[in-house]
Tab-separated table of N, CA and C in Angstrom:
chain	number	residue	atom	x	y	z
A	647	MET	N	-14.733	33.655	76.899
A	647	MET	CA	-16.738	33.218	76.967
A	647	MET	C	-16.873	33.821	75.938
A	648	SER	N	-16.509	35.095	75.984
A	648	SER	CA	-17.393	35.553	75.100
A	648	SER	C	-17.366	35.802	73.478
A	649	LYS	N	-15.180	35.374	73.189
A	649	LYS	CA	-15.235	34.945	71.839
A	649	LYS	C	-15.064	34.003	71.420
A	650	ILE	N	-15.579	32.683	72.642
A	650	ILE	CA	-16.619	31.243	71.732
A	650	ILE	C	-17.692	31.537	71.240
A	651	ASN	N	-18.504	32.437	71.681
A	651	ASN	CA	-20.245	32.993	71.904
A	651	ASN	C	-19.963	33.713	70.329
A	652	LEU	N	-19.105	34.594	70.136
A	652	LEU	CA	-19.177	34.975	68.875
A	652	LEU	C	-18.724	34.784	68.357
A	653	PHE	N	-17.951	33.630	68.264
A	653	PHE	CA	-17.640	32.626	67.180
A	653	PHE	C	-18.555	31.936	67.123
A	654	LEU	N	-19.029	31.370	67.554
A	654	LEU	CA	-20.271	30.205	67.419
A	654	LEU	C	-21.636	30.960	66.298
A	655	ILE	N	-22.034	32.402	66.223
A	655	ILE	CA	-22.669	32.741	66.287
A	655	ILE	C	-22.095	33.203	64.639
A	656	ASN	N	-20.848	33.481	64.502
A	656	ASN	CA	-20.797	34.114	63.716
A	656	ASN	C	-21.165	32.692	62.386
A	657	LEU	N	-20.381	31.136	62.881
A	657	LEU	CA	-20.074	29.670	61.851
A	657	LEU	C	-21.904	29.451	61.926
A	658	PHE	N	-22.527	29.667	62.738
A	658	PHE	CA	-24.809	29.877	62.503
A	658	PHE	C	-24.485	30.434	61.253
A	659	ILE	N	-24.328	31.532	61.729
A	659	ILE	CA	-24.888	32.781	59.941
A	659	ILE	C	-23.763	32.029	58.615
A	660	ILE	N	-23.113	31.939	58.456
A	660	ILE	CA	-22.075	31.570	57.557
A	660	ILE	C	-23.034	30.300	57.252
A	661	VAL	N	-22.683	29.494	58.297
A	661	VAL	CA	-23.534	28.044	57.285
A	661	VAL	C	-24.760	28.765	56.509
A	662	SER	N	-25.922	28.947	57.879
A	662	SER	CA	-27.085	29.652	56.869
A	662	SER	C	-27.633	29.946	55.801
A	663	PHE	N	-26.559	31.124	55.754
A	663	PHE	CA	-26.561	31.678	54.589
A	663	PHE	C	-25.897	30.461	53.641
A	664	THR	N	-25.180	29.793	53.805
A	664	THR	CA	-24.745	28.523	52.685
A	664	THR	C	-25.961	27.850	52.670
A	665	ALA	N	-26.474	27.631	52.900
A	665	ALA	CA	-27.370	26.901	52.849
A	665	ALA	C	-27.898	27.342	52.469
A	666	CYS	N	-28.713	28.853	52.387
A	666	CYS	CA	-29.950	29.959	51.489
A	666	CYS	C	-29.197	29.800	50.022
A	667	SER	N	-28.020	29.645	50.188
A	667	SER	CA	-28.087	29.679	48.896
A	667	SER	C	-27.661	28.995	48.119
A	668	SER	N	-27.566	27.729	48.864
A	668	SER	CA	-27.109	26.426	48.065
A	668	SER	C	-29.032	26.479	47.419
A	669	LYS	N	-29.182	26.284	48.357
A	669	LYS	CA	-31.105	25.988	47.943
A	669	LYS	C	-31.300	27.345	46.108
A	670	SER	N	-30.813	27.891	46.965
A	670	SER	CA	-31.681	28.938	45.757
A	670	SER	C	-30.669	28.266	44.686
A	671	GLN	N	-29.730	28.007	44.815
A	671	GLN	CA	-29.335	27.478	43.571
A	671	GLN	C	-29.866	26.730	42.948
A	672	THR	N	-30.147	25.209	43.460
A	672	THR	CA	-30.130	24.761	42.774
A	672	THR	C	-31.663	24.445	42.379
A	673	GLU	N	-32.963	25.790	43.021
A	673	GLU	CA	-34.002	25.934	41.982
A	673	GLU	C	-34.146	26.906	41.200
A	674	VAL	N	-32.927	27.362	41.496
A	674	VAL	CA	-32.453	27.886	39.444
A	674	VAL	C	-32.173	26.746	38.792
A	675	ILE	N	-31.424	26.196	39.594
A	675	ILE	CA	-31.256	24.828	38.014
A	675	ILE	C	-32.506	24.478	37.184
A	676	ASN	N	-33.162	23.932	38.348
A	676	ASN	CA	-33.932	22.989	38.667
A	676	ASN	C	-35.080	24.142	37.250
A	677	SER	N	-35.677	25.650	37.812
A	677	SER	CA	-36.606	26.034	36.802
A	677	SER	C	-35.784	26.557	35.085
A	678	ALA	N	-34.110	26.204	35.543
A	678	ALA	CA	-33.562	25.947	33.990
A	678	ALA	C	-34.047	24.216	33.227
A	679	SER	N	-33.802	23.800	34.334
A	679	SER	CA	-33.809	22.473	33.338
A	679	SER	C	-35.940	21.869	32.769
A	680	LYS	N	-36.258	22.287	33.877
A	680	LYS	CA	-37.460	22.518	32.832
A	680	LYS	C	-38.193	24.080	32.121
A	681	ASP	N	-37.395	24.486	31.985
A	681	ASP	CA	-37.457	25.970	30.945
A	681	ASP	C	-36.846	24.834	29.784
A	682	ILE	N	-35.955	24.308	29.568
A	682	ILE	CA	-35.915	23.314	28.528
A	682	ILE	C	-36.096	22.638	27.883
A	683	SER	N	-36.832	21.688	28.718
A	683	SER	CA	-37.588	20.546	28.517
A	683	SER	C	-39.076	20.642	27.314
A	684	GLU	N	-38.895	22.199	28.348
A	684	GLU	CA	-41.178	22.580	28.232
A	684	GLU	C	-40.500	22.358	26.147
A	685	LEU	N	-39.125	23.562	25.653
A	685	LEU	CA	-38.619	24.200	25.150
A	685	LEU	C	-38.545	23.116	23.917
A	686	LEU	N	-37.761	21.574	24.541
A	686	LEU	CA	-37.459	20.522	23.594
A	686	LEU	C	-38.557	19.824	23.077
A	687	LYS	N	-40.097	19.973	24.219
A	687	LYS	CA	-41.227	19.611	23.750
A	687	LYS	C	-41.939	20.746	22.559
A	688	THR	N	-41.793	21.955	23.282
A	688	THR	CA	-42.722	22.449	21.811
A	688	THR	C	-41.915	22.702	20.400
A	689	LEU	N	-40.476	22.783	20.640
A	689	LEU	CA	-39.767	22.288	19.190
A	689	LEU	C	-40.022	20.511	18.624
A	690	ILE	N	-40.107	19.411	19.351
A	690	ILE	CA	-41.198	17.896	18.597
A	690	ILE	C	-41.752	18.441	18.279
A	691	GLN	N	-43.056	19.403	18.923
A	691	GLN	CA	-44.088	18.758	17.999
A	691	GLN	C	-44.020	20.001	16.927
A	692	LYS	N	-43.081	21.265	16.925
A	692	LYS	CA	-43.385	22.050	16.071
A	692	LYS	C	-43.313	20.819	14.532
A	693	GLU	N	-41.800	19.666	15.022
A	693	GLU	CA	-41.062	19.894	13.705
A	693	GLU	C	-42.422	18.142	13.573
A	694	LYS	N	-43.271	17.780	14.092
A	694	LYS	CA	-44.386	17.290	13.703
A	694	LYS	C	-44.814	16.860	12.647
A	695	GLU	N	-45.450	18.719	13.341
A	695	GLU	CA	-46.530	20.066	11.953
A	695	GLU	C	-45.437	20.300	11.173
A	696	ILE	N	-44.662	20.039	10.972
A	696	ILE	CA	-43.823	20.478	9.949
A	696	ILE	C	-43.876	19.522	9.251
A	697	ASN	N	-43.210	18.087	9.380
A	697	ASN	CA	-43.277	17.023	8.776
A	697	ASN	C	-44.677	16.644	7.901
A	698	ASP	N	-46.020	17.213	9.275
A	698	ASP	CA	-47.331	16.125	8.334
A	698	ASP	C	-47.860	17.862	7.639
A	699	LEU	N	-47.131	18.255	7.023
A	699	LEU	CA	-47.915	19.107	6.126
A	699	LEU	C	-46.700	19.775	5.085
A	700	ASN	N	-45.564	18.712	5.318
A	700	ASN	CA	-44.546	19.099	3.726
A	700	ASN	C	-45.503	16.926	3.252
A	701	GLN	N	-46.417	16.832	4.113
A	701	GLN	CA	-46.153	15.009	3.905
A	701	GLN	C	-47.879	15.826	2.945
A	702	LYS	N	-48.104	16.654	3.132
A	702	LYS	CA	-49.280	17.360	2.530
A	702	LYS	C	-49.126	17.801	1.040
A	703	LEU	N	-48.743	18.521	1.715
A	703	LEU	CA	-47.823	19.432	0.425
A	703	LEU	C	-47.218	18.659	-0.974
A	704	GLU	N	-47.148	17.167	-0.356
A	704	GLU	CA	-46.279	16.001	-1.314
A	704	GLU	C	-47.514	15.214	-2.109
A	705	ASN	N	-48.322	15.089	-0.942
A	705	ASN	CA	-49.518	14.042	-1.776
A	705	ASN	C	-50.080	15.491	-2.357
A	706	CYS	N	-49.801	16.039	-2.339
A	706	CYS	CA	-50.667	17.781	-3.223
A	706	CYS	C	-50.163	17.907	-4.666
A	707	LYS	N	-48.374	17.756	-4.379
A	707	LYS	CA	-47.915	17.862	-5.839
A	707	LYS	C	-48.280	15.561	-6.542
A	708	ASP	N	-48.342	15.050	-5.898
A	708	ASP	CA	-49.059	13.612	-6.291
A	708	ASP	C	-50.080	14.414	-7.331
A	709	SER	N	-50.921	14.173	-6.892
A	709	SER	CA	-52.169	13.575	-7.334
A	709	SER	C	-52.123	15.083	-8.312
A	710	LYS	N	-51.585	15.933	-8.600
A	710	LYS	CA	-51.936	16.839	-9.176
A	710	LYS	C	-50.825	16.631	-10.477
A	711	VAL	N	-50.736	16.065	-10.376
A	711	VAL	CA	-48.813	14.995	-11.498
A	711	VAL	C	-50.026	13.836	-12.210
A	712	GLU	N	-50.527	13.455	-11.388
A	712	GLU	CA	-51.992	12.591	-12.145
A	712	GLU	C	-52.707	12.446	-12.880
A	713	LEU	N	-53.764	14.163	-12.918
A	713	LEU	CA	-54.311	14.675	-13.637
A	713	LEU	C	-53.568	15.433	-14.532
């Protein structure tokens, strides 16, 4: 009887640690994907800003050529 109790206690502990480990791993993966998503948004915004500045530079060059 004590072997069965010991086995059940060990099984419960193993299942508990496995569940905690899986939850932690899922949270880390979700956090990493959020970070990547934020970086991509920032990259897209900076690329738009660069394109706007390039367009302004081209417009400035065009206006100087006409003078």
